[in-house]
């Protein structure tokens, strides 16, 4: 006779905090069960972001009729950069903190958002809470569930631009978890494009989704749709953006001796057909000794790459083989919340 148990199955949560949207997802050994998504809040007290994350986890649990008390761990992929204050990690994302520079479109004066302290207060010490930069987490996801080799870059081209870097099988974290914030590397001496970090002429200031097009007085969506129709000035803007983005990837490839580059993020996802050959050219046309054979492709996990990365941070290692075999995330249901 088979043994039965009334104990609830082990469940883990993934929380993905982005500059535009936030998602929470719950998984058991069989795979992710449900994902709820909501626009990231930008007003209120500085703990608004962390508390929104808790509410989304609760909402996901409620829809699944799972008691949040049974969650064994919470993996968080979050936009950064991070700063540790009073022993707990918080975030200072330029695209959410209106107390930094370039604040015209942000209705707050935030300069630091507590995260770990709020999550740990709710999820007591017996359960693990692990936070990683979203692109670092994404690379953990690509390594666990995709095809990223030991020397790989993950890059998101979204509201902001960020990177995850893997060298010799080691995903880089850095002194505060901020390795890969190359969206803030200075590229242009002449551009006046202002990034939320205060730089003028850094990669994110020039081509990040929040900033791209400001100098033309057009939205990003309009520029890309005009470019698709052959509008010359829009095409020039897209070519410029792809050139800066591709050069950044070339530079990182030369530094890290990279084998494969995986790209995600909404700007890339919606405009891949136009951008991919332009970006590929910036890398493949340069110094063959360093770039020969380097592959550039979209993330194999699509829009879920950061969610899967958050799971990869905390899920039991024994689940990974089964998930890789059955790819349960491909049928995951996403529920948008207003
Ligand atoms: Zn910047």
XYZ file of C-alpha atoms and ligand atoms in Angstrom:
339
model
C 0.000 0.000 0.000
C 1.537 3.382 -0.925
C 2.316 5.724 1.916
C 0.372 8.946 1.937
C 1.090 12.220 3.653
C -1.013 15.274 4.394
C 2.091 17.465 4.471
C 1.905 20.254 1.867
C 4.346 19.915 -1.037
C 7.512 21.946 -0.926
C 6.875 25.264 -2.637
C 9.221 28.108 -3.501
C 8.535 31.635 -4.685
C 10.233 33.761 -7.319
C 9.913 37.526 -7.293
C 11.076 39.593 -10.254
C 11.350 43.343 -9.675
C 11.800 45.336 -12.850
C 11.780 49.018 -13.668
C 8.387 48.727 -15.368
C 6.762 45.524 -14.135
C 6.941 43.178 -11.191
C 6.088 39.471 -11.227
C 5.660 36.790 -8.581
C 5.582 33.099 -9.311
C 5.133 29.988 -7.174
C 6.599 26.582 -8.015
C 6.596 23.073 -6.659
C 8.753 20.151 -7.763
C 6.592 19.732 -10.862
C 7.362 23.262 -12.059
C 6.120 26.847 -11.867
C 2.368 26.873 -11.221
C 1.233 30.462 -11.704
C 2.683 33.907 -12.302
C 1.041 37.213 -11.448
C 2.296 40.433 -13.017
C 1.673 44.072 -12.177
C 3.195 47.417 -13.196
C 5.892 48.390 -10.703
C 4.615 51.069 -8.332
C 6.455 54.371 -8.297
C 4.804 56.355 -5.527
C 4.450 55.997 -1.788
C 7.009 55.309 0.911
C 10.375 53.772 -0.022
C 9.260 50.321 1.175
C 6.471 50.377 -1.447
C 8.426 48.152 -3.844
C 9.201 45.430 -1.288
C 5.631 45.460 0.021
C 4.244 45.225 -3.514
C 6.409 42.135 -3.925
C 4.960 40.583 -0.780
C 1.420 41.326 -1.971
C 2.090 39.679 -5.339
C 3.481 36.563 -3.646
C 0.389 36.469 -1.435
C -1.900 36.948 -4.439
C -0.194 34.123 -6.305
C -0.501 31.838 -3.273
C -4.141 32.789 -2.812
C -5.035 31.971 -6.415
C -3.281 28.616 -6.011
C -4.831 28.020 -2.583
C -1.361 27.578 -1.104
C -0.629 28.873 2.388
C 2.298 31.340 2.080
C 3.546 29.895 5.367
C 4.626 26.704 3.545
C 6.994 28.539 1.192
C 10.470 27.180 1.804
C 12.433 29.907 0.084
C 12.106 33.091 -1.924
C 14.394 33.941 -4.821
C 14.437 37.553 -5.924
C 15.743 38.960 -9.184
C 15.757 42.723 -8.918
C 16.888 45.733 -10.805
C 19.828 47.348 -9.042
C 22.276 48.547 -8.081
C 22.324 47.180 -4.564
C 23.586 48.760 -1.381
C 23.873 47.093 2.010
C 22.580 49.244 4.867
C 22.333 47.994 8.444
C 23.311 44.547 7.215
C 20.480 44.211 4.693
C 20.463 44.653 0.934
C 18.397 47.441 -0.562
C 18.174 48.754 -4.091
C 18.878 52.109 -5.748
C 17.456 51.671 -9.251
C 17.881 54.823 -11.368
C 14.628 54.053 -13.199
C 12.542 53.917 -9.998
C 14.273 56.367 -7.627
C 13.030 59.883 -8.298
C 15.451 61.271 -5.714
C 18.286 60.639 -8.138
C 18.852 62.624 -11.309
C 16.690 62.512 -14.456
C 13.557 62.408 -12.347
C 11.061 64.181 -14.572
C 8.877 61.103 -15.112
C 9.092 59.674 -11.564
C 6.563 60.848 -8.939
C 8.713 60.144 -5.872
C 11.860 61.317 -4.108
C 13.219 57.854 -3.364
C 16.981 57.429 -3.016
C 17.131 53.945 -1.421
C 14.540 51.178 -1.342
C 14.741 48.607 1.471
C 14.232 45.083 0.185
C 15.936 42.325 2.156
C 14.859 43.725 5.537
C 11.175 43.803 4.520
C 11.283 40.306 3.020
C 13.125 38.827 6.008
C 10.697 40.437 8.431
C 7.913 38.587 6.667
C 9.768 35.367 5.827
C 11.482 34.466 9.086
C 15.016 33.148 9.333
C 14.083 29.482 8.916
C 13.346 30.166 5.276
C 15.938 31.411 2.825
C 15.626 34.667 0.966
C 18.184 35.213 -1.758
C 18.414 38.385 -3.826
C 20.410 38.846 -7.011
C 20.599 41.492 -9.668
C 18.061 40.617 -12.346
C 20.627 40.053 -15.079
C 22.813 37.976 -12.767
C 19.735 35.933 -11.874
C 18.833 35.626 -15.562
C 22.231 34.147 -16.271
C 21.702 31.652 -13.440
C 18.450 30.781 -15.232
C 20.148 30.425 -18.613
C 22.842 28.238 -17.064
C 20.306 26.048 -15.236
C 17.575 25.731 -17.873
C 18.977 27.078 -21.129
C 22.144 26.528 -23.098
C 24.549 29.142 -21.714
C 28.109 27.785 -21.742
C 30.778 28.483 -19.129
C 31.802 31.789 -20.735
C 28.612 33.690 -21.409
C 26.990 37.108 -21.156
C 23.322 37.786 -20.515
C 22.159 41.291 -21.345
C 18.761 42.888 -21.018
C 17.731 45.774 -23.234
C 14.661 46.995 -21.399
C 13.715 50.029 -19.305
C 17.374 49.937 -18.337
C 20.322 47.981 -19.656
C 22.119 45.433 -17.507
C 24.429 42.468 -17.844
C 25.153 39.156 -16.204
C 28.665 37.874 -16.705
C 29.896 34.286 -16.485
C 33.592 33.471 -16.779
C 34.944 29.916 -16.600
C 31.631 28.755 -15.167
C 31.595 31.371 -12.398
C 28.774 33.906 -12.516
C 30.250 37.160 -11.278
C 28.624 38.923 -8.317
C 31.167 41.495 -7.125
C 31.627 43.182 -3.769
C 27.979 44.225 -3.394
C 26.280 42.049 -6.007
C 26.635 44.785 -8.597
C 28.904 43.070 -11.145
C 27.544 43.596 -14.634
C 26.176 47.124 -14.228
C 27.810 47.958 -17.518
C 24.742 49.889 -18.620
C 26.404 52.726 -16.713
C 29.754 52.507 -18.480
C 30.604 55.732 -20.229
C 30.766 55.417 -23.986
C 30.269 58.848 -25.558
C 32.220 62.010 -24.814
C 29.765 64.153 -26.732
C 26.311 62.769 -25.968
C 24.212 64.809 -23.553
C 21.799 61.904 -22.971
C 21.152 61.818 -19.229
C 20.909 58.520 -17.371
C 19.045 58.148 -14.089
C 22.418 57.503 -12.452
C 23.592 61.022 -13.307
C 25.942 60.114 -16.143
C 25.670 61.748 -19.512
C 26.617 59.546 -22.432
C 26.568 56.173 -20.721
C 24.971 53.218 -22.472
C 21.677 53.284 -20.544
C 21.410 57.063 -20.814
C 21.695 56.843 -24.578
C 19.684 53.761 -25.456
C 17.894 52.399 -22.356
C 14.150 52.076 -22.923
C 13.288 54.876 -20.505
C 15.695 57.326 -22.095
C 15.797 56.277 -25.737
C 14.107 58.790 -27.961
C 13.972 61.624 -25.416
C 16.414 63.631 -27.527
C 14.101 63.195 -30.525
C 10.978 64.033 -28.561
C 9.446 60.709 -29.596
C 8.523 57.585 -27.715
C 10.583 54.472 -28.185
C 7.602 52.675 -29.691
C 7.072 55.415 -32.282
C 10.734 55.482 -33.258
C 10.791 51.746 -33.875
C 7.504 51.726 -35.776
C 8.704 54.668 -37.912
C 11.976 52.816 -38.526
C 10.059 49.725 -39.626
C 8.299 51.903 -42.201
C 11.633 53.195 -43.477
C 11.618 56.672 -41.936
C 15.205 57.870 -42.345
C 15.648 59.763 -39.073
C 14.057 56.927 -37.087
C 16.275 54.395 -38.829
C 19.313 56.541 -38.006
C 18.299 56.544 -34.340
C 17.846 52.769 -34.311
C 21.167 52.197 -36.067
C 22.921 54.495 -33.579
C 21.347 52.633 -30.655
C 22.272 49.226 -32.061
C 25.818 50.434 -32.638
C 26.282 51.572 -29.047
C 24.678 48.415 -27.707
C 26.761 46.172 -29.967
C 29.968 48.003 -29.128
C 29.323 47.500 -25.439
C 28.946 43.776 -26.092
C 32.107 43.731 -28.183
C 34.018 45.496 -25.403
C 32.801 43.031 -22.794
C 33.625 40.111 -25.096
C 37.203 41.314 -25.403
C 37.497 41.708 -21.639
C 35.973 38.346 -20.699
C 36.789 36.100 -23.697
C 33.103 35.336 -24.093
C 31.699 32.434 -26.097
C 27.975 33.181 -26.229
C 25.751 36.221 -25.676
C 22.067 35.929 -24.729
C 19.817 38.962 -25.049
C 16.474 39.636 -23.399
C 14.340 42.584 -22.349
C 11.292 44.224 -23.883
C 13.111 46.589 -26.248
C 15.026 43.672 -27.736
C 12.087 41.270 -27.716
C 9.778 43.634 -29.617
C 12.372 44.750 -32.162
C 14.679 41.784 -32.522
C 14.275 41.443 -36.285
C 15.496 44.978 -36.835
C 18.183 45.009 -34.144
C 19.775 41.561 -34.362
C 21.753 41.973 -37.631
C 22.926 45.442 -36.574
C 24.170 44.250 -33.184
C 25.740 41.117 -34.640
C 27.709 43.264 -37.092
C 29.216 45.370 -34.308
C 30.683 42.254 -32.737
C 31.411 39.999 -35.695
C 33.177 42.637 -37.785
C 35.896 43.232 -35.222
C 39.175 41.524 -34.308
C 38.493 37.919 -35.343
C 41.010 36.497 -32.896
C 38.661 37.602 -30.101
C 35.259 37.437 -31.746
C 35.384 34.428 -34.068
C 32.602 32.000 -33.249
C 30.951 34.224 -30.633
C 27.211 33.594 -30.868
C 24.541 36.250 -30.297
C 20.984 35.108 -29.732
C 17.822 35.848 -27.789
C 17.477 34.272 -24.386
C 16.169 30.735 -24.668
C 13.774 31.407 -21.775
C 12.018 34.376 -23.339
C 10.101 36.744 -21.122
C 10.458 34.359 -18.166
C 14.230 34.446 -18.000
C 14.447 36.574 -14.853
C 11.636 34.631 -13.142
C 13.420 31.367 -13.924
C 16.638 32.937 -12.709
C 15.005 33.796 -9.395
C 13.901 30.173 -9.056
C 17.382 28.949 -9.952
C 18.750 30.947 -7.002
C 16.770 29.032 -4.386
C 15.058 25.914 -5.742
C 16.172 22.464 -4.593
C 18.963 21.264 -6.903
C 17.114 17.994 -7.382
C 14.329 19.756 -9.298
C 16.558 21.106 -12.050
C 17.036 17.893 -14.054
C 13.312 17.243 -14.206
C 12.514 20.850 -15.173
C 15.154 20.754 -17.895
C 13.614 17.590 -19.275
C 9.983 18.715 -19.203
C 10.317 22.527 -19.591
C 7.237 23.231 -17.439
C 7.701 27.010 -17.724
C 6.580 26.867 -21.353
C 2.979 26.313 -20.283
C 3.079 28.669 -17.302
C -0.022 30.832 -16.956
C 0.522 34.549 -16.356
C -2.225 36.627 -14.766
C -1.963 40.419 -15.142
C -3.101 42.497 -12.165
C -3.984 46.152 -12.493
Zn 23.802 55.365 -15.971
